[in-house]
Coordinates of C-alpha atoms in Angstrom, one line a residue:
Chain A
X1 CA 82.4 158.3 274.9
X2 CA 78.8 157.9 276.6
X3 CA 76.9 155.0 275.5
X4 CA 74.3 157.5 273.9
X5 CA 77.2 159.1 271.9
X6 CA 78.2 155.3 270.8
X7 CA 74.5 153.9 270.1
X8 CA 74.0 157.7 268.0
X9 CA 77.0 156.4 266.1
X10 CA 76.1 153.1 265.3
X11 CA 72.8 154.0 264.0
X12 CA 73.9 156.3 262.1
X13 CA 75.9 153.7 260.8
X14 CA 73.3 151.0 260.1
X15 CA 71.2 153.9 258.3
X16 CA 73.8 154.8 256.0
X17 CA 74.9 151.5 255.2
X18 CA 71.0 150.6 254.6
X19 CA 70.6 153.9 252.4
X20 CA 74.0 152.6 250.6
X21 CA 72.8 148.8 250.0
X22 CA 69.3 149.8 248.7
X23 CA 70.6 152.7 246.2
X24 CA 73.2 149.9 244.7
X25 CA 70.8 147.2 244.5
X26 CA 68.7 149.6 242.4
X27 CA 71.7 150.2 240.0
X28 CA 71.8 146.0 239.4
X29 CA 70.4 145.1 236.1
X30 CA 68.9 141.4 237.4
X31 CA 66.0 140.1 237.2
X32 CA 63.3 141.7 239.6
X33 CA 62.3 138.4 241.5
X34 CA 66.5 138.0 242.1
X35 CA 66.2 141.3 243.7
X36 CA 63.2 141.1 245.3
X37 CA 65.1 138.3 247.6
X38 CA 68.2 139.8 247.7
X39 CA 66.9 142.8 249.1
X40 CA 64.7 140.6 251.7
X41 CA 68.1 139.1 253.0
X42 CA 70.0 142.4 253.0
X43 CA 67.7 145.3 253.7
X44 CA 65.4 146.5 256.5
X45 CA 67.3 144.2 259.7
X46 CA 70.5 144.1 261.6
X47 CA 72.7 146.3 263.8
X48 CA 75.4 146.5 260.8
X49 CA 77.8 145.6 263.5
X50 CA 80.3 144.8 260.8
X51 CA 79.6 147.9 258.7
X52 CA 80.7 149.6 261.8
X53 CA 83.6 148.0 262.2
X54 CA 85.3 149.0 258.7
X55 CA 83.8 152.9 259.7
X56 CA 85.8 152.8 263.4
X57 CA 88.9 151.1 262.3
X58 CA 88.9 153.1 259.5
X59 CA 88.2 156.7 261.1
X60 CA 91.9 155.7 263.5
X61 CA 93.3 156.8 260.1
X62 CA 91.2 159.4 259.3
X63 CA 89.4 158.1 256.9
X64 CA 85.6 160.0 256.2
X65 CA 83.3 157.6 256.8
X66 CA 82.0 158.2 252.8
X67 CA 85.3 156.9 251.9
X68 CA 84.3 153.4 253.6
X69 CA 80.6 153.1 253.6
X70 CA 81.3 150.4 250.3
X71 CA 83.3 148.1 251.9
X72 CA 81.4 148.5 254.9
X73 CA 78.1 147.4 252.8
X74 CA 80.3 144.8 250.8
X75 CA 81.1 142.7 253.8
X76 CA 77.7 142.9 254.8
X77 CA 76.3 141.5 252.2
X78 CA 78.7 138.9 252.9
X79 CA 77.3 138.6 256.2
X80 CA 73.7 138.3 254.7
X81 CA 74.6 136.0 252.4
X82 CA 75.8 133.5 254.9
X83 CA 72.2 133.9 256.7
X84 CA 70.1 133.6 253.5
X85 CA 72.2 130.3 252.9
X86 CA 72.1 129.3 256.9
X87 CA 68.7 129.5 257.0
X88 CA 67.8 127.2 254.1
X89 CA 65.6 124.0 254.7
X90 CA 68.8 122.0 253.8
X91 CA 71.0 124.1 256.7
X92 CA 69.4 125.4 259.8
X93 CA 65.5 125.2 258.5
X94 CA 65.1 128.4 260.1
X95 CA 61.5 130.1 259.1
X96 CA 62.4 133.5 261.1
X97 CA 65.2 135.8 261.0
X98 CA 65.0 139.6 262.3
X99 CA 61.2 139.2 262.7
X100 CA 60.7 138.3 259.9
X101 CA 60.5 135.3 257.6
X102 CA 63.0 134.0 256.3
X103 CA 64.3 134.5 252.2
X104 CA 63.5 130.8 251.5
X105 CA 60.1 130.9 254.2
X106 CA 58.8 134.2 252.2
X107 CA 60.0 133.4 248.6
X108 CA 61.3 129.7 248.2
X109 CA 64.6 127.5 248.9
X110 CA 65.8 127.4 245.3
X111 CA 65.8 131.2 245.0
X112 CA 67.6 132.0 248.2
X113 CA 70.1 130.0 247.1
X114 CA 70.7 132.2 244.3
X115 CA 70.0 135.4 246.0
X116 CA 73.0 134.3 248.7
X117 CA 75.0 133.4 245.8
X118 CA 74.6 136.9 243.8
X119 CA 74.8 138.8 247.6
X120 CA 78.2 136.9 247.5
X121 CA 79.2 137.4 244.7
X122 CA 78.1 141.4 244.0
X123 CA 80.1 141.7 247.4
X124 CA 83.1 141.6 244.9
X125 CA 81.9 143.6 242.7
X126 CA 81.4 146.1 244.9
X127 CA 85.0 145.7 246.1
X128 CA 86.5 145.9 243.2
X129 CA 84.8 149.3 241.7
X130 CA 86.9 152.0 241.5
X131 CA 84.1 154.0 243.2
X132 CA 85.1 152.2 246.3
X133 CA 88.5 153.3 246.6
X134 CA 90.3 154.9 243.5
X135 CA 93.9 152.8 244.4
X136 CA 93.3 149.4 242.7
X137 CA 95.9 148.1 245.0
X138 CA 93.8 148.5 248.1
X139 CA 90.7 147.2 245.8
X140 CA 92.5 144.0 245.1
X141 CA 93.4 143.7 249.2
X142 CA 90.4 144.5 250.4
X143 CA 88.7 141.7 248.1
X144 CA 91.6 139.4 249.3
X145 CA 91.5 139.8 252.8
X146 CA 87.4 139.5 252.7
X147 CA 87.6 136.4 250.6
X148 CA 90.1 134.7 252.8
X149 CA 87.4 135.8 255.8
X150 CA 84.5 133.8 254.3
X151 CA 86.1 130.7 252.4
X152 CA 86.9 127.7 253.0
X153 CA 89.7 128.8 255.7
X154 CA 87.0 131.3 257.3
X155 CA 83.3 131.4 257.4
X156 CA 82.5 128.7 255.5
X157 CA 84.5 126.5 257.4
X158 CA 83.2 127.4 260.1
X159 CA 79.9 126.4 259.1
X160 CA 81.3 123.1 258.3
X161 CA 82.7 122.4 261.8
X162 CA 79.6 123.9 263.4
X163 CA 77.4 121.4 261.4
X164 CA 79.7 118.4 262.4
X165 CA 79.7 119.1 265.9
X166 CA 75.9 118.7 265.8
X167 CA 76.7 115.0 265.3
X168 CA 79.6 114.7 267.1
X169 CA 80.3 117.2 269.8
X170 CA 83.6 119.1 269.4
X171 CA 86.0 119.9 272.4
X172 CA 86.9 123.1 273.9
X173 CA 89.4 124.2 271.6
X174 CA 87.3 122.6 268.4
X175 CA 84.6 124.9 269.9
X176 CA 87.0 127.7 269.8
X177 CA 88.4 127.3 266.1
X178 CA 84.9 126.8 265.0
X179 CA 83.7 130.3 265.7
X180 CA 86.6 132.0 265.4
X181 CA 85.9 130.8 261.8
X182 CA 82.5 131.2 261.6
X183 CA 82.0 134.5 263.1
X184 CA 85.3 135.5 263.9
X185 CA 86.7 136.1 260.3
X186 CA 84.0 138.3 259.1
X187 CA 84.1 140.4 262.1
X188 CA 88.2 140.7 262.1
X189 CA 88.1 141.5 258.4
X190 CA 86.2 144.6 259.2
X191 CA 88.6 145.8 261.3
X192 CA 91.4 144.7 258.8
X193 CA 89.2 146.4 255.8
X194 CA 89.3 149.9 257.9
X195 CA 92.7 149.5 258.1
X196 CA 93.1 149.1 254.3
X197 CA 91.4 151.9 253.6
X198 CA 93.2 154.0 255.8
X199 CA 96.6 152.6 254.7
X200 CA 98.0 151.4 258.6
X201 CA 101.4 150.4 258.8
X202 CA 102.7 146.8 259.6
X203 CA 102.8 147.2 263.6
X204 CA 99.0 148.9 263.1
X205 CA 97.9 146.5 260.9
X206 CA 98.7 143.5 263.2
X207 CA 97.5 145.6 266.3
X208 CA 93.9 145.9 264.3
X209 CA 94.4 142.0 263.7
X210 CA 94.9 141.2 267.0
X211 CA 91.9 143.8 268.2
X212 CA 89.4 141.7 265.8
X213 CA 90.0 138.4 266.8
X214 CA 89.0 139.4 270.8
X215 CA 86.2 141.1 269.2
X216 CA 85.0 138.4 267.1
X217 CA 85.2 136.2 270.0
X218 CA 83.6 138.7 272.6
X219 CA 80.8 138.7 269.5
X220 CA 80.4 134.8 269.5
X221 CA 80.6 133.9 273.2
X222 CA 78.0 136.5 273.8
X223 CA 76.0 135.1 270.9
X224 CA 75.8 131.8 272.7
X225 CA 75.1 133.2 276.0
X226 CA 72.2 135.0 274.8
X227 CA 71.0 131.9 273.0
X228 CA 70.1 130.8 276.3
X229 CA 69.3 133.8 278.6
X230 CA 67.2 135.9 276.0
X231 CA 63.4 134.8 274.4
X232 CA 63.3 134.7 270.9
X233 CA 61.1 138.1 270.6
X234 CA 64.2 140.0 272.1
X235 CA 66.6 138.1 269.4
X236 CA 63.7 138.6 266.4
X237 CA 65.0 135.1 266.1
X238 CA 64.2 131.7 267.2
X239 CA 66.0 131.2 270.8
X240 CA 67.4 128.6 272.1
X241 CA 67.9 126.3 268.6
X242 CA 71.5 126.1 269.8
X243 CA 70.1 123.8 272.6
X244 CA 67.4 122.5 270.6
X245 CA 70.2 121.4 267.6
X246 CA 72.8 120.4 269.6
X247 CA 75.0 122.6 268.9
X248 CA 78.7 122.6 270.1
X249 CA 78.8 126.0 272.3
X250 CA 81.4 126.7 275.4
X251 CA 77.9 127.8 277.2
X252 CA 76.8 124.0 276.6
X253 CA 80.4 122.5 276.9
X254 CA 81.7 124.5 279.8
X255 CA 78.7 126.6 281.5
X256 CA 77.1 130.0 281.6
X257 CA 79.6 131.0 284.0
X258 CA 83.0 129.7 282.3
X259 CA 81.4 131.4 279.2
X260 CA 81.2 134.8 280.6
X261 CA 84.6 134.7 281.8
X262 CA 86.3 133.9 278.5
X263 CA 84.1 137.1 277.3
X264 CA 85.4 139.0 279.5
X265 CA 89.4 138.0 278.8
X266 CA 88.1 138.6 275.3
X267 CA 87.1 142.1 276.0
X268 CA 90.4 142.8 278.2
X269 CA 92.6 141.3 275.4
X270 CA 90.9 143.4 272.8
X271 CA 91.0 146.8 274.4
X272 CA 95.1 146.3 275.7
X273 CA 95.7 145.8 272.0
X274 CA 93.9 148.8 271.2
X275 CA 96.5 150.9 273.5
X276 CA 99.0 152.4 270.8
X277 CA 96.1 154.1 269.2
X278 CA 95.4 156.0 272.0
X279 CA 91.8 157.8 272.9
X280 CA 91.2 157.9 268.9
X281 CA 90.2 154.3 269.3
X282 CA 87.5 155.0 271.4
X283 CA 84.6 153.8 269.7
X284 CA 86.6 150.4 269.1
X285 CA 86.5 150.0 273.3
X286 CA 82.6 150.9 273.5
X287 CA 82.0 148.5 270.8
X288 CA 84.0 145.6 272.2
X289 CA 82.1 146.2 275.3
X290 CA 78.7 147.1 273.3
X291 CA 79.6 143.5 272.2
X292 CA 79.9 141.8 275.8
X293 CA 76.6 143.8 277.4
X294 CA 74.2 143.3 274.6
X295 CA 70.9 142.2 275.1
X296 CA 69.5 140.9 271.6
Chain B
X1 CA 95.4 124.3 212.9
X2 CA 94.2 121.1 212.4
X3 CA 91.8 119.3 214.5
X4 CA 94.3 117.2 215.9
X5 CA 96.4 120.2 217.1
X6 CA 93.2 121.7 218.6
X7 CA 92.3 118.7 220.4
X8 CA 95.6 118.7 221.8
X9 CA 95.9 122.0 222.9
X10 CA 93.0 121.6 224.5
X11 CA 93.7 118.4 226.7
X12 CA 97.0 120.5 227.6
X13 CA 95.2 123.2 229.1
X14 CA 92.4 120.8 231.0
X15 CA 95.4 118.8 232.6
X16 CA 97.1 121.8 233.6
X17 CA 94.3 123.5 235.4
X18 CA 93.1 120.4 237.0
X19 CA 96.8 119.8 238.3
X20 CA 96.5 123.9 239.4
X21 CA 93.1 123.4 241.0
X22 CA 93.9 120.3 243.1
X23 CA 97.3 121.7 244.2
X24 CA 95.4 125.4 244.9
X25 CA 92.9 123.1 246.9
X26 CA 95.8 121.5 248.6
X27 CA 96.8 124.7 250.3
X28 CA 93.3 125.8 251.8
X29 CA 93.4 125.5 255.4
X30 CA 89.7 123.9 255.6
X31 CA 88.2 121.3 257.0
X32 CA 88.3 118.2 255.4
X33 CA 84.9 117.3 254.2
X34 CA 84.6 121.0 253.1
X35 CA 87.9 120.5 250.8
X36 CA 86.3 116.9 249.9
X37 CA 83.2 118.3 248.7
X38 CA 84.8 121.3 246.3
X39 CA 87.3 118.6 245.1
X40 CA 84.5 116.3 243.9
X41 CA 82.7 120.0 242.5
X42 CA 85.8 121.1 240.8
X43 CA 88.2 118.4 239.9
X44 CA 88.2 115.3 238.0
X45 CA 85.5 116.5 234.9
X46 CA 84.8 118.9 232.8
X47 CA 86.6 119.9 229.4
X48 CA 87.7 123.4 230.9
X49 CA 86.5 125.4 228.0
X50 CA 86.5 128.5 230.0
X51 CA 89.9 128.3 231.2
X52 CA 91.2 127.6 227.3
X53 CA 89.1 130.7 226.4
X54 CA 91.3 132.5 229.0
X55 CA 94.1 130.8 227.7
X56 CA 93.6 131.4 224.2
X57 CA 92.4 135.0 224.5
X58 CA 95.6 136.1 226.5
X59 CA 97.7 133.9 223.9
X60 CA 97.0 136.9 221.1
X61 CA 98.6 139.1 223.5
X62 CA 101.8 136.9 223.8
X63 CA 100.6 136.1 227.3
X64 CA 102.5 132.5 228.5
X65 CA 100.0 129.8 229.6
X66 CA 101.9 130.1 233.0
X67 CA 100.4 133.2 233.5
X68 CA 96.7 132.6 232.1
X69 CA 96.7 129.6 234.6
X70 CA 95.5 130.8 237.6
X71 CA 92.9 132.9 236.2
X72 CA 91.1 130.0 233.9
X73 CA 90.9 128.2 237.5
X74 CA 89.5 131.1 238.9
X75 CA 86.8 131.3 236.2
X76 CA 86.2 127.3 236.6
X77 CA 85.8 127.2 239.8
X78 CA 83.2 130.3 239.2
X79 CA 81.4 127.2 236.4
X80 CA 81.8 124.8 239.4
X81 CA 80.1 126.1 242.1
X82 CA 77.1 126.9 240.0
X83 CA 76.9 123.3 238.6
X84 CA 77.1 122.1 242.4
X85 CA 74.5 124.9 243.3
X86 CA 72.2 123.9 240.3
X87 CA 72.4 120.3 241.0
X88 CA 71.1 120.9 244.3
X89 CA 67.3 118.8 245.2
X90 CA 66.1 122.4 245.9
X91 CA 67.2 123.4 242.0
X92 CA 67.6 120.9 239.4
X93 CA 67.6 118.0 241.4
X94 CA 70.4 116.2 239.4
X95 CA 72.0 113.1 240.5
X96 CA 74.6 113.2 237.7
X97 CA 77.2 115.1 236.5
X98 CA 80.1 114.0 234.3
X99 CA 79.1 110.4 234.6
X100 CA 79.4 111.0 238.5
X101 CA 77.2 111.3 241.4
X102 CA 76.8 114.9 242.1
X103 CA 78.2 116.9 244.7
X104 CA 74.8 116.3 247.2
X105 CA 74.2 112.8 246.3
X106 CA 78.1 111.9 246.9
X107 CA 77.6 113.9 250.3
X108 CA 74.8 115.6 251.2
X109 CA 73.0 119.2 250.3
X110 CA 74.1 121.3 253.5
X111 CA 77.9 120.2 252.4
X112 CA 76.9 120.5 248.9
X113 CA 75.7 124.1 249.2
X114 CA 78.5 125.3 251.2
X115 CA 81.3 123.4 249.0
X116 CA 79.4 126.0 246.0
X117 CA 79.8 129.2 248.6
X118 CA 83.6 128.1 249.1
X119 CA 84.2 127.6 245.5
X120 CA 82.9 130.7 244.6
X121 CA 84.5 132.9 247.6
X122 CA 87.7 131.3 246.4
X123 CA 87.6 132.2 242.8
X124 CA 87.6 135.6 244.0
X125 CA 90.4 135.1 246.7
X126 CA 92.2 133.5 243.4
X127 CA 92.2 135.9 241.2
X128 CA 93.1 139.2 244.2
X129 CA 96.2 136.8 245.3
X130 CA 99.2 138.8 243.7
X131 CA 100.8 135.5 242.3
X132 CA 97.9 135.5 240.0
X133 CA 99.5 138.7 238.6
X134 CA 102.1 141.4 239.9
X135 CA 99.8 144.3 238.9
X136 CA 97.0 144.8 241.1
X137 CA 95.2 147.4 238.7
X138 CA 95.1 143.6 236.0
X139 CA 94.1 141.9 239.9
X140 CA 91.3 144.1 240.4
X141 CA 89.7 143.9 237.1
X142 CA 90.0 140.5 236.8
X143 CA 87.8 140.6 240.0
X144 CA 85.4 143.2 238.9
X145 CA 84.6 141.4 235.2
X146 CA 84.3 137.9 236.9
X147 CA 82.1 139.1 239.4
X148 CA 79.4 140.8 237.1
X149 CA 79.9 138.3 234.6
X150 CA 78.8 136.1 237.4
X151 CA 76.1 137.6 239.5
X152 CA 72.6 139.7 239.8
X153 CA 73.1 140.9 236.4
X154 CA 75.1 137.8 234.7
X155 CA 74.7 134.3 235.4
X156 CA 72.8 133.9 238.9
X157 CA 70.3 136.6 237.0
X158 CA 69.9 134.1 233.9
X159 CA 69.5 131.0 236.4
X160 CA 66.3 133.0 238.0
X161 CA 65.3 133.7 234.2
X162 CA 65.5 130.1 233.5
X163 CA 63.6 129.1 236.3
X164 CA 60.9 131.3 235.5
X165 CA 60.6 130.3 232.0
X166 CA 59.5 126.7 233.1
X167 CA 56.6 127.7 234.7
X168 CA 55.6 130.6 232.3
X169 CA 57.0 129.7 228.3
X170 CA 59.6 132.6 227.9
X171 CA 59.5 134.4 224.0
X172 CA 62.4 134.3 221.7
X173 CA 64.0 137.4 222.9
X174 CA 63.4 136.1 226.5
X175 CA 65.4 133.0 225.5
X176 CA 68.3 134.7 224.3
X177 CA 68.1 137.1 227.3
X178 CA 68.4 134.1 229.6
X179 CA 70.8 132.2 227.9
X180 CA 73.2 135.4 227.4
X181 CA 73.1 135.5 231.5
X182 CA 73.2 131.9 232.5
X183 CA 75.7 130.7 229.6
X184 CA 77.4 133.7 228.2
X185 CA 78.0 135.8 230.6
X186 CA 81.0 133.7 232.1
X187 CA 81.9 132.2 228.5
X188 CA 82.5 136.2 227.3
X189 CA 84.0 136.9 230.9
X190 CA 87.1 134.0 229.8
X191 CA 87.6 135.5 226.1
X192 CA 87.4 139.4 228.3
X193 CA 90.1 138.3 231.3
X194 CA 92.6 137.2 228.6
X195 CA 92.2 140.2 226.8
X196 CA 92.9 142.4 230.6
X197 CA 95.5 139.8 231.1
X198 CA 97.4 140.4 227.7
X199 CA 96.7 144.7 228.5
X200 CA 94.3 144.9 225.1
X201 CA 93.6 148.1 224.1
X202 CA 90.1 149.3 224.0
X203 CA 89.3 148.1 220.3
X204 CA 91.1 145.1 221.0
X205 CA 88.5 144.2 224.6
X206 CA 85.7 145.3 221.9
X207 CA 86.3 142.8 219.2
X208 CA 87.1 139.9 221.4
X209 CA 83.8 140.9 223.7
X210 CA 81.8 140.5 221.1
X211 CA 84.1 137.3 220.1
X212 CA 82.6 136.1 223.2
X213 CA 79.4 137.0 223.0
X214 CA 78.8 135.0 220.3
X215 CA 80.9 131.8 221.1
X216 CA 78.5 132.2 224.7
X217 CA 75.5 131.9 222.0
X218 CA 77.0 129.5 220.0
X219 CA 77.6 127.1 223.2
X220 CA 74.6 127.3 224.5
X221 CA 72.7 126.5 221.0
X222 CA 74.5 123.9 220.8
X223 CA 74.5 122.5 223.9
X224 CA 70.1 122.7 223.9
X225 CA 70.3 120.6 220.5
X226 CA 72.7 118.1 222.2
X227 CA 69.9 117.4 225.2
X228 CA 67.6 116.3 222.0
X229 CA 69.9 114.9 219.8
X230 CA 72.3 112.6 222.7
X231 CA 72.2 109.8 225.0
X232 CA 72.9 110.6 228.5
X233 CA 76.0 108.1 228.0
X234 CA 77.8 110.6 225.4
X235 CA 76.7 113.7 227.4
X236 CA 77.7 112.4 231.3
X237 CA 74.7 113.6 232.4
X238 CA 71.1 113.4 231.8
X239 CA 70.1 114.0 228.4
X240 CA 66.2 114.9 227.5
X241 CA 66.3 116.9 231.2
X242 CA 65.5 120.2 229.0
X243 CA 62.2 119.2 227.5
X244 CA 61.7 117.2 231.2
X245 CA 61.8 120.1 232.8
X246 CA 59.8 122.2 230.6
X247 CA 62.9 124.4 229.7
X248 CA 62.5 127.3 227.8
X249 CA 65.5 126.6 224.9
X250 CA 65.4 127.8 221.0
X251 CA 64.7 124.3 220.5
X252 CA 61.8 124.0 221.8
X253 CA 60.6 127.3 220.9
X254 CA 61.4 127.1 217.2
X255 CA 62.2 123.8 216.3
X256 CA 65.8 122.2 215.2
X257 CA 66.3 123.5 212.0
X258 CA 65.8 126.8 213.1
X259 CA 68.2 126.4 216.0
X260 CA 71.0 124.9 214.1
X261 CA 70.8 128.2 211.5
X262 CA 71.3 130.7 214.5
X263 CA 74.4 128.6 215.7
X264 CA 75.7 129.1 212.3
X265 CA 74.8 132.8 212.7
X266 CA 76.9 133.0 215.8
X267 CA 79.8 131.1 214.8
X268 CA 79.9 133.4 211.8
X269 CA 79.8 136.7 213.6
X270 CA 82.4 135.2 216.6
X271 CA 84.7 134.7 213.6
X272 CA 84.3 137.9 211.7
X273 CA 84.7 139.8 215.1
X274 CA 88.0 137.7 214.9
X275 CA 89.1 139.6 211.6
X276 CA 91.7 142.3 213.5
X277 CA 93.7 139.4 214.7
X278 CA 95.3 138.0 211.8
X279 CA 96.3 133.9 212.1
X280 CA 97.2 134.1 216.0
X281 CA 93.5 133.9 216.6
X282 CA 93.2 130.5 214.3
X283 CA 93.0 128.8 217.9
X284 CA 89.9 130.6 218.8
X285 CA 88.2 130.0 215.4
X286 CA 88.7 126.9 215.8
X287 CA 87.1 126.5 219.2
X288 CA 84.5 128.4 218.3
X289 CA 83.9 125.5 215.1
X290 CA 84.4 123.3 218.3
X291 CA 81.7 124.6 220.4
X292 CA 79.2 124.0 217.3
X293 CA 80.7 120.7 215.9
X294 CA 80.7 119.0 219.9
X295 CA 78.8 116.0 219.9
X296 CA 79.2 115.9 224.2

């Protein structure tokens, strides 16, 4: 596919996964402060990257991309979640996100802490709606396999190791279970919540697995590149604060150079798993490579 | 059932879910602070009324305690993470909890507000995990009730109401509103995921929703007359903090006598919505009479 076909797609993506978030935060009966905030961390910003994710995976199995728009939008309100709560005073003390302030800069800390907390947790209720698929069976494993992504063993985890190795700098392969936690987890479960939906077999399924972890690592590696290499009004965040917090990167423990290699084993390793699905997965290679070139 | 029994039955059910929740916690693949943080959250305290609800509401269905188990601890650790979350300097700004320091004075408020995320995200990967039950379609529901019993609409809605009402005086129906969120909302959603545990028809879930409704009102009546009636020794955390905090309670709105008649309101209609049940729901009488009666 060209790279206009693919960046047609993905914003067609992002606007149906915006028009999706909007119309079901309208449906919440919750106080209208609550969903003032939660609608500042979810709407209006982001690629939808991960939204994207459960769309491609899923369309290998012909699934409509109707039939996965929900858990599309229900891991990325996971995804906000964890930048409403990253953000906070307490965490990151970030006051701009996507060009814009932050939930805690523009309301204040104690309600973006609840409006993460109700992002996170309507993600499950989303999940588990029979509007979002009608086989409670993939319901229950799709809200298994995204709360295993962003617990204690996943995302949040990751978080944890991230903050320690401000303190105390973590090694190469700390470095590399850190973000395979922290952003890897979410961005493999939306590969693994396309392949849910579209019921892949065991040999698929760990194919998929194995497809998401490269990309999740292409994601982070050229996260941290970008970090240093890009000014903050290309990111619509503040650039550099990996530098400027110490943070435990392989671009700050091994070099820009040794960091763009690993990306690109990441991007080889993903695409050769991609193989038994043939030119169908398409779209998966552009993105992996989407991932690797991107400038913001 | 006597007092004695109840008591009893009670303390049975708190050791057993602590014993679940530390072994559960045992498993996670997390790092170690993270796991030390949701221990000190989630173990070690608390009279697990909300898991005995579960407990007691599947019990009329002939449902063993073995298989209530896991989700009660689901539903705690739901109560857990939003008493870490409210502790937090940016929220309440408590330093004790159950005669403890609280989960960010023990560590500090990044580890304290991630602990709450993992807590919560784990509830949810709980209560999906097919040993919690064989059926997904009981799996899925368990997830869906939980999670609006818990969020936008439940009882990260009635924590924004709350919040509000210190700064502008909420009305009576504004109180009960708030209170039905914060408080009931999870205290119904115990009674409700025994009754999908122990497959209740549909005038079965009516009767014991409403059950729960009121025991939700009857707790939290109670528990605003104990802040003006205790010492912070019998309670295990700081008493007065209501009328400190300019809280917006029944109490303070209409006075104690007036409070004490709508908890016997409540505990009257929980009972009556008891009728259908014959004597095997004498155990949720009773803790209803509890939730009144409890001095701490």
């Amino acid at each position: 596919m060209t790279e206009d076909q693919f960046d047609s797609q993905l914003a067609d993506c992002a606007i149906e996964t915006e028009v999706f978030l909007a119309a079901h935060l309208a449906t919440l009966d919750a106080p209208e402060h609550l969903l003032a905030a939660m609608a500042h961390g979810a709407l209006d910003g982001g690629k939808r990257l991960r939204p994207f994710l459960v769309r491609l995976s899923a369309s290998l199995f012909a699934v409509p991309h109707e039939k996965s728009l929900a858990a599309g939008a229900a891991l990325e309100m996971i995804h906000c979640y964890s930048l409403v709560h990253d953000d906070l005073p307490d965490m990151d003390n970030d006051e701009l996100r996507r060009g814009k302030p932050t939930v805690w800069k523009a309301f204040d800390p104690a309600l973006a802490i609840l409006a993460g907390d109700a992002l996170l947790t309507e993600a499950f209720a989303l999940l588990s709606d029979p509007r979002t698929h009608p086989d409670p069976a993939i319901r229950a494993e799709l809200v298994l396999t995204l709360a295993h992504a962003a617990g204690p063993a996943g995302m949040v985890g990751g978080q944890v190791l991230d903050i320690e190795g401000e303190t105390s700098p973590l090694d190469e392969e700390a470095i590399f279970t850190m973000q395979a936690r922290k952003t890897g987890a979410l961005i493999r479960a939306g590969v693994e919540m396309g392949a849910i939906l579209g019921g892949a077999s065991p040999a698929q399924r760990s194919g998929l697995t194995r497809f998401g972890t490269a990309a999740g690592l292409a994601f982070q590696i050229a996260d941290d590149i970008l970090d240093v290499t890009a000014t903050s009004h290309a990111l619509g965040k503040t650039a550099g604060k990996d530098v400027a917090q110490n943070k435990s990167t392989i671009v700050a423990r091994k070099g820009l150079d040794a960091a763009r290699q690993v990306l690109d084993g990441a991007v080889a390793n993903g695409i050769d798993a991609l193989l038994p699905f043939g030119p169908s997965a398409d779209p998966l290679r552009a993105l992996i490579r989407h991932f690797a070139a991107r400038q913001s």
